[in-house]
Amino acid sequence: MKIIAVANQKGGVGKTTTTVNLAACLAEAGREVLVIDLDPQANASSALGIEATPGRSLYGVLTDFSAGRSLAEQIQPTAYDRLHIVTAELDLSGCEIELAADLGRLTRLRRVMEAYRASGPSAEFVLIDCPPSLGVLMTNALAAADSVLVPLQCEYLALEGLARILTMIERVKQASGHATLLLEGVVLTMYDARTNLSQQVVDDVRQHLGRQIFDTIIPRSIRLSEAPSHGKAITAYDPSGAGAQSYRELAREFLKRQV
Ligand SMILES: Nc1ncnc2c1ncn2[C@@H]1O[C@H](COP(=O)(O)OP(=O)(O)OP(=O)(O)O)[C@@H](O)[C@H]1O
Ligand SMILES: [Mg+2]
């Protein structure tokens, strides 16, 4: 089981879109996938057609840690074969406050995931959709993860944003004693072939990070932005469109990189 945090402290760069659609494409390719929605906005949950329900999230598992509640009891099936989810709820935002005073707060989720791993889970890949703020939840996700996948929007000053997230990954590694956290890769999102800027961002970022950038680039696509309001992954909403094809290609490349 490999745990991948999908993270970028910048809002609206495609974290949730990438989590949901990469997960759906990995499941379509025959892999067992678990999505953990760690954002109180619960966008990944609704994008997969599942409503946030009070009591169904990691909130209790993380805050009432001594009760020994497990991740497994929060897992729900989705409409997709091999794709399961732990939904988010607004209460999750309370974790920021409740855990703030707790000494072991950075590694709560890591301990929950260790217990889950030891239980012999069926999930091969766990994708954690992180909130955009640099708080306790995102830190917990990075401390629990084996690797970080960073969606990066093709826009002005993208490189500065990338530098910030790389610095933050280093900080979390030190603060949580997690020296083995890897960069899974950077996925360029919302690429617009009609603008020079998009191509320039791709060239700049490739020059700086080389192979750590996925070859697959996610194009800007109306279909990708419409799918969440229908509660569907792109593989169900527009299975043969450019958006679905790009996420399938990303899933193939992602799998090829796993040795
Ligand atoms: N490739 C794309 N083409 C067009 N629209 C996109 C694409 N990717 C994401 N979007 C849209 O951009 C907006 C932000 O995307 P998304 O919610 O995935 O970002 P996020 O990083 O998860 O945001 P937040 O930081 O708020 O959690 C959404 O409305 C989404 O539908
Ligand atoms: Mg999001």
GROMACS .gro file of C-alpha atoms and ligand atoms in nm:
model
  291
    1MET     CA    1   0.000   0.000   0.000
    2LYS     CA    2   0.134   0.338  -0.101
    3ILE     CA    3   0.001   0.661   0.048
    4ILE     CA    4   0.016   0.967  -0.175
    5ALA     CA    5  -0.073   1.314  -0.048
    6VAL     CA    6  -0.205   1.539  -0.324
    7ALA     CA    7  -0.093   1.875  -0.196
    8ASN     CA    8  -0.022   2.234  -0.282
    9GLN     CA    9  -0.083   2.516  -0.036
   10LYS     CA   10  -0.215   2.729  -0.318
   11GLY     CA   11  -0.592   2.709  -0.365
   12GLY     CA   12  -0.766   2.613  -0.687
   13VAL     CA   13  -0.472   2.452  -0.867
   14GLY     CA   14  -0.642   2.118  -0.938
   15LYS     CA   15  -0.570   1.909  -0.627
   16THR     CA   16  -0.922   1.773  -0.595
   17THR     CA   17  -0.972   1.730  -0.970
   18THR     CA   18  -0.646   1.535  -0.986
   19THR     CA   19  -0.719   1.323  -0.676
   20VAL     CA   20  -1.064   1.220  -0.795
   21ASN     CA   21  -0.981   1.157  -1.160
   22LEU     CA   22  -0.644   0.993  -1.109
   23ALA     CA   23  -0.812   0.767  -0.851
   24ALA     CA   24  -1.094   0.683  -1.091
   25CYS     CA   25  -0.847   0.606  -1.372
   26LEU     CA   26  -0.631   0.387  -1.148
   27ALA     CA   27  -0.945   0.198  -1.043
   28GLU     CA   28  -1.049   0.168  -1.407
   29ALA     CA   29  -0.706   0.020  -1.476
   30GLY     CA   30  -0.778  -0.253  -1.221
   31ARG     CA   31  -0.614  -0.111  -0.909
   32GLU     CA   32  -0.772  -0.092  -0.563
   33VAL     CA   33  -0.780   0.274  -0.461
   34LEU     CA   34  -0.884   0.458  -0.147
   35VAL     CA   35  -0.946   0.833  -0.158
   36ILE     CA   36  -0.921   1.016   0.173
   37ASP     CA   37  -1.093   1.353   0.162
   38LEU     CA   38  -0.907   1.562   0.417
   39ASP     CA   39  -1.049   1.897   0.311
   40PRO     CA   40  -1.341   2.024   0.525
   41GLN     CA   41  -1.492   2.164   0.202
   42ALA     CA   42  -1.552   1.797   0.107
   43ASN     CA   43  -1.507   1.865  -0.265
   44ALA     CA   44  -1.358   1.524  -0.342
   45SER     CA   45  -1.649   1.353  -0.165
   46SER     CA   46  -1.915   1.539  -0.364
   47ALA     CA   47  -1.716   1.506  -0.687
   48LEU     CA   48  -1.743   1.128  -0.641
   49GLY     CA   49  -2.115   1.162  -0.576
   50ILE     CA   50  -2.105   1.111  -0.200
   51GLU     CA   51  -2.254   1.363   0.039
   52ALA     CA   52  -2.063   1.469   0.347
   53THR     CA   53  -2.245   1.327   0.648
   54PRO     CA   54  -2.177   1.428   1.009
   55GLY     CA   55  -1.977   1.159   1.183
   56ARG     CA   56  -1.843   1.013   0.860
   57SER     CA   57  -1.490   1.146   0.825
   58LEU     CA   58  -1.152   1.123   0.989
   59TYR     CA   59  -1.252   1.388   1.243
   60GLY     CA   60  -1.340   1.151   1.529
   61VAL     CA   61  -1.055   0.916   1.442
   62LEU     CA   62  -0.802   1.199   1.467
   63THR     CA   63  -0.938   1.399   1.761
   64ASP     CA   64  -1.059   1.109   1.978
   65PHE     CA   65  -0.740   0.922   1.910
   66SER     CA   66  -0.722   0.742   2.244
   67ALA     CA   67  -1.054   0.570   2.167
   68GLY     CA   68  -0.861   0.366   1.908
   69ARG     CA   69  -1.117   0.418   1.633
   70SER     CA   70  -0.997   0.291   1.301
   71LEU     CA   71  -0.986   0.431   0.952
   72ALA     CA   72  -1.147   0.112   0.820
   73GLU     CA   73  -1.484   0.186   0.982
   74GLN     CA   74  -1.504   0.517   0.792
   75ILE     CA   75  -1.447   0.368   0.446
   76GLN     CA   76  -1.741   0.381   0.205
   77PRO     CA   77  -1.782   0.232  -0.142
   78THR     CA   78  -1.837   0.461  -0.441
   79ALA     CA   79  -2.024   0.401  -0.766
   80TYR     CA   80  -1.692   0.287  -0.914
   81ASP     CA   81  -1.548  -0.063  -0.886
   82ARG     CA   82  -1.232  -0.080  -0.674
   83LEU     CA   83  -1.269   0.284  -0.564
   84HIS     CA   84  -1.347   0.358  -0.200
   85ILE     CA   85  -1.356   0.681  -0.004
   86VAL     CA   86  -1.331   0.827   0.343
   87THR     CA   87  -1.540   1.143   0.313
   88ALA     CA   88  -1.477   1.479   0.470
   89GLU     CA   89  -1.717   1.691   0.675
   90LEU     CA   90  -1.713   2.049   0.790
   91ASP     CA   91  -1.621   1.935   1.143
   92LEU     CA   92  -1.279   1.837   1.010
   93SER     CA   93  -1.187   2.204   1.031
   94GLY     CA   94  -1.216   2.160   1.409
   95CYS     CA   95  -0.910   1.935   1.390
   96GLU     CA   96  -0.700   2.247   1.334
   97ILE     CA   97  -0.802   2.374   1.677
   98GLU     CA   98  -0.840   2.050   1.869
   99LEU     CA   99  -0.506   1.911   1.763
  100ALA     CA  100  -0.321   2.240   1.792
  101ALA     CA  101  -0.248   2.189   2.160
  102ASP     CA  102  -0.160   1.824   2.123
  103LEU     CA  103   0.204   1.728   2.123
  104GLY     CA  104   0.169   1.434   1.886
  105ARG     CA  105  -0.050   1.635   1.652
  106LEU     CA  106   0.169   1.616   1.347
  107THR     CA  107   0.176   1.240   1.339
  108ARG     CA  108  -0.185   1.145   1.432
  109LEU     CA  109  -0.279   1.048   1.080
  110ARG     CA  110   0.049   0.865   1.036
  111ARG     CA  111  -0.035   0.645   1.334
  112VAL     CA  112  -0.389   0.587   1.206
  113MET     CA  113  -0.247   0.487   0.866
  114GLU     CA  114   0.012   0.258   1.024
  115ALA     CA  115  -0.266   0.072   1.203
  116TYR     CA  116  -0.461   0.053   0.876
  117ARG     CA  117  -0.157  -0.076   0.688
  118ALA     CA  118  -0.102  -0.343   0.953
  119SER     CA  119  -0.463  -0.463   0.912
  120GLY     CA  120  -0.385  -0.594   0.562
  121PRO     CA  121  -0.595  -0.351   0.359
  122SER     CA  122  -0.705  -0.421   0.004
  123ALA     CA  123  -0.613  -0.070  -0.113
  124GLU     CA  124  -0.300  -0.056  -0.324
  125PHE     CA  125  -0.298   0.322  -0.348
  126VAL     CA  126  -0.433   0.576  -0.099
  127LEU     CA  127  -0.476   0.928  -0.239
  128ILE     CA  128  -0.523   1.203   0.020
  129ASP     CA  129  -0.690   1.520  -0.106
  130CYS     CA  130  -0.541   1.799   0.107
  131PRO     CA  131  -0.693   2.137   0.192
  132PRO     CA  132  -0.510   2.439   0.054
  133SER     CA  133  -0.415   2.589   0.389
  134LEU     CA  134  -0.085   2.508   0.547
  135GLY     CA  135  -0.239   2.383   0.869
  136VAL     CA  136  -0.257   2.079   1.092
  137LEU     CA  137  -0.456   1.871   0.840
  138MET     CA  138  -0.215   1.920   0.552
  139THR     CA  139   0.082   1.863   0.780
  140ASN     CA  140  -0.075   1.541   0.905
  141ALA     CA  141  -0.125   1.427   0.546
  142LEU     CA  142   0.237   1.492   0.453
  143ALA     CA  143   0.362   1.323   0.771
  144ALA     CA  144   0.147   1.016   0.693
  145ALA     CA  145   0.231   0.993   0.324
  146ASP     CA  146   0.496   0.795   0.140
  147SER     CA  147   0.504   1.057  -0.132
  148VAL     CA  148   0.359   1.390  -0.239
  149LEU     CA  149   0.199   1.458  -0.573
  150VAL     CA  150   0.190   1.830  -0.649
  151PRO     CA  151  -0.060   1.968  -0.899
  152LEU     CA  152   0.072   2.292  -1.043
  153GLN     CA  153  -0.144   2.525  -1.246
  154CYS     CA  154   0.014   2.654  -1.567
  155GLU     CA  155   0.001   3.021  -1.474
  156TYR     CA  156   0.212   3.326  -1.408
  157LEU     CA  157   0.455   3.276  -1.115
  158ALA     CA  158   0.402   2.900  -1.109
  159LEU     CA  159   0.769   2.846  -1.033
  160GLU     CA  160   0.750   3.057  -0.717
  161GLY     CA  161   0.457   2.850  -0.597
  162LEU     CA  162   0.652   2.534  -0.669
  163ALA     CA  163   0.949   2.658  -0.468
  164ARG     CA  164   0.718   2.726  -0.174
  165ILE     CA  165   0.568   2.379  -0.171
  166LEU     CA  166   0.910   2.213  -0.201
  167THR     CA  167   1.033   2.417   0.097
  168MET     CA  168   0.726   2.315   0.291
  169ILE     CA  169   0.780   1.946   0.217
  170GLU     CA  170   1.133   1.982   0.358
  171ARG     CA  171   0.999   2.151   0.672
  172VAL     CA  172   0.743   1.879   0.736
  173LYS     CA  173   1.011   1.613   0.687
  174GLN     CA  174   1.216   1.775   0.960
  175ALA     CA  175   0.930   1.863   1.197
  176SER     CA  176   0.778   1.514   1.186
  177GLY     CA  177   1.101   1.318   1.161
  178HIS     CA  178   0.984   1.178   0.826
  179ALA     CA  179   1.305   1.164   0.626
  180THR     CA  180   1.176   0.928   0.357
  181LEU     CA  181   0.892   1.140   0.221
  182LEU     CA  182   0.934   1.145  -0.156
  183LEU     CA  183   0.820   1.379  -0.427
  184GLU     CA  184   0.597   1.156  -0.640
  185GLY     CA  185   0.600   1.422  -0.907
  186VAL     CA  186   0.456   1.750  -1.023
  187VAL     CA  187   0.150   1.745  -1.250
  188LEU     CA  188   0.095   2.050  -1.465
  189THR     CA  189  -0.276   2.130  -1.480
  190MET     CA  190  -0.511   2.359  -1.674
  191TYR     CA  191  -0.275   2.382  -1.967
  192ASP     CA  192  -0.409   2.612  -2.234
  193ALA     CA  193  -0.256   2.540  -2.573
  194ARG     CA  194  -0.374   2.877  -2.703
  195THR     CA  195  -0.149   3.079  -2.474
  196ASN     CA  196   0.227   3.120  -2.487
  197LEU     CA  197   0.224   3.151  -2.111
  198SER     CA  198   0.121   2.788  -2.058
  199GLN     CA  199   0.404   2.661  -2.279
  200GLN     CA  200   0.649   2.893  -2.107
  201VAL     CA  201   0.547   2.761  -1.765
  202VAL     CA  202   0.594   2.403  -1.888
  203ASP     CA  203   0.941   2.484  -2.024
  204ASP     CA  204   1.048   2.671  -1.708
  205VAL     CA  205   0.925   2.406  -1.467
  206ARG     CA  206   1.080   2.123  -1.673
  207GLN     CA  207   1.410   2.306  -1.681
  208HIS     CA  208   1.412   2.331  -1.302
  209LEU     CA  209   1.279   1.991  -1.203
  210GLY     CA  210   1.337   1.767  -1.505
  211ARG     CA  211   1.211   1.416  -1.451
  212GLN     CA  212   1.015   1.507  -1.141
  213ILE     CA  213   0.758   1.664  -1.373
  214PHE     CA  214   0.511   1.416  -1.520
  215ASP     CA  215   0.527   1.404  -1.900
  216THR     CA  216   0.148   1.402  -1.901
  217ILE     CA  217  -0.002   1.749  -1.894
  218ILE     CA  218  -0.366   1.805  -1.798
  219PRO     CA  219  -0.535   2.043  -2.044
  220ARG     CA  220  -0.788   2.305  -1.945
  221SER     CA  221  -1.122   2.139  -2.016
  222ILE     CA  222  -1.476   2.257  -1.954
  223ARG     CA  223  -1.579   1.892  -1.908
  224LEU     CA  224  -1.333   1.847  -1.623
  225SER     CA  225  -1.480   2.150  -1.446
  226GLU     CA  226  -1.841   2.039  -1.506
  227ALA     CA  227  -1.803   1.680  -1.386
  228PRO     CA  228  -1.799   1.756  -1.007
  229SER     CA  229  -2.139   1.927  -1.018
  230HIS     CA  230  -2.278   1.602  -1.158
  231GLY     CA  231  -2.107   1.403  -0.883
  232LYS     CA  232  -1.907   1.211  -1.140
  233ALA     CA  233  -1.547   1.135  -1.218
  234ILE     CA  234  -1.446   1.233  -1.570
  235THR     CA  235  -1.435   0.864  -1.671
  236ALA     CA  236  -1.812   0.852  -1.616
  237TYR     CA  237  -1.908   1.206  -1.717
  238ASP     CA  238  -1.717   1.229  -2.045
  239PRO     CA  239  -1.531   0.900  -2.086
  240SER     CA  240  -1.383   0.966  -2.428
  241GLY     CA  241  -1.303   1.337  -2.400
  242ALA     CA  242  -0.963   1.500  -2.371
  243GLY     CA  243  -0.991   1.536  -1.992
  244ALA     CA  244  -1.055   1.167  -1.933
  245GLN     CA  245  -0.779   1.076  -2.177
  246SER     CA  246  -0.528   1.298  -2.002
  247TYR     CA  247  -0.605   1.150  -1.659
  248ARG     CA  248  -0.588   0.796  -1.802
  249GLU     CA  249  -0.250   0.885  -1.947
  250LEU     CA  250  -0.144   1.024  -1.608
  251ALA     CA  251  -0.254   0.700  -1.441
  252ARG     CA  252  -0.049   0.498  -1.692
  253GLU     CA  253   0.257   0.714  -1.635
  254PHE     CA  254   0.207   0.703  -1.259
  255LEU     CA  255   0.191   0.321  -1.267
  256LYS     CA  256   0.495   0.298  -1.493
  257ARG     CA  257   0.692   0.501  -1.240
  258GLN     CA  258   0.612   0.257  -0.959
  259VAL     CA  259   0.888  -0.001  -0.977
  260LIG     N1  260  -0.799   2.083  -1.613
  260LIG     C1  261  -0.898   2.164  -1.577
  260LIG     N2  262  -0.969   2.231  -1.670
  260LIG     C2  263  -1.069   2.315  -1.635
  260LIG     N3  264  -1.105   2.339  -1.509
  260LIG     C3  265  -1.037   2.277  -1.412
  260LIG     C4  266  -0.931   2.184  -1.439
  260LIG     N4  267  -0.884   2.138  -1.322
  260LIG     C5  268  -0.958   2.196  -1.226
  260LIG     N5  269  -1.050   2.279  -1.278
  260LIG     C6  270  -1.147   2.363  -1.207
  260LIG     O1  271  -1.074   2.461  -1.133
  260LIG     C7  272  -1.130   2.477  -1.005
  260LIG     C8  273  -1.025   2.438  -0.900
  260LIG     O2  274  -0.993   2.301  -0.915
  260LIG     P1  275  -0.981   2.203  -0.788
  260LIG     O3  276  -1.102   2.216  -0.702
  260LIG     O4  277  -0.945   2.069  -0.838
  260LIG     O5  278  -0.858   2.271  -0.718
  260LIG     P2  279  -0.806   2.252  -0.568
  260LIG     O6  280  -0.660   2.274  -0.573
  260LIG     O7  281  -0.855   2.124  -0.514
  260LIG     O8  282  -0.881   2.372  -0.495
  260LIG     P3  283  -0.883   2.398  -0.336
  260LIG     O9  284  -0.750   2.454  -0.304
  260LIG    O10  285  -0.996   2.495  -0.317
  260LIG    O11  286  -0.908   2.265  -0.270
  260LIG     C9  287  -1.252   2.388  -0.999
  260LIG    O12  288  -1.364   2.464  -1.033
  260LIG    C10  289  -1.225   2.283  -1.104
  260LIG    O13  290  -1.343   2.229  -1.159
  261MG      MG  291  -0.960   2.085  -0.335
   0.00000   0.00000   0.00000
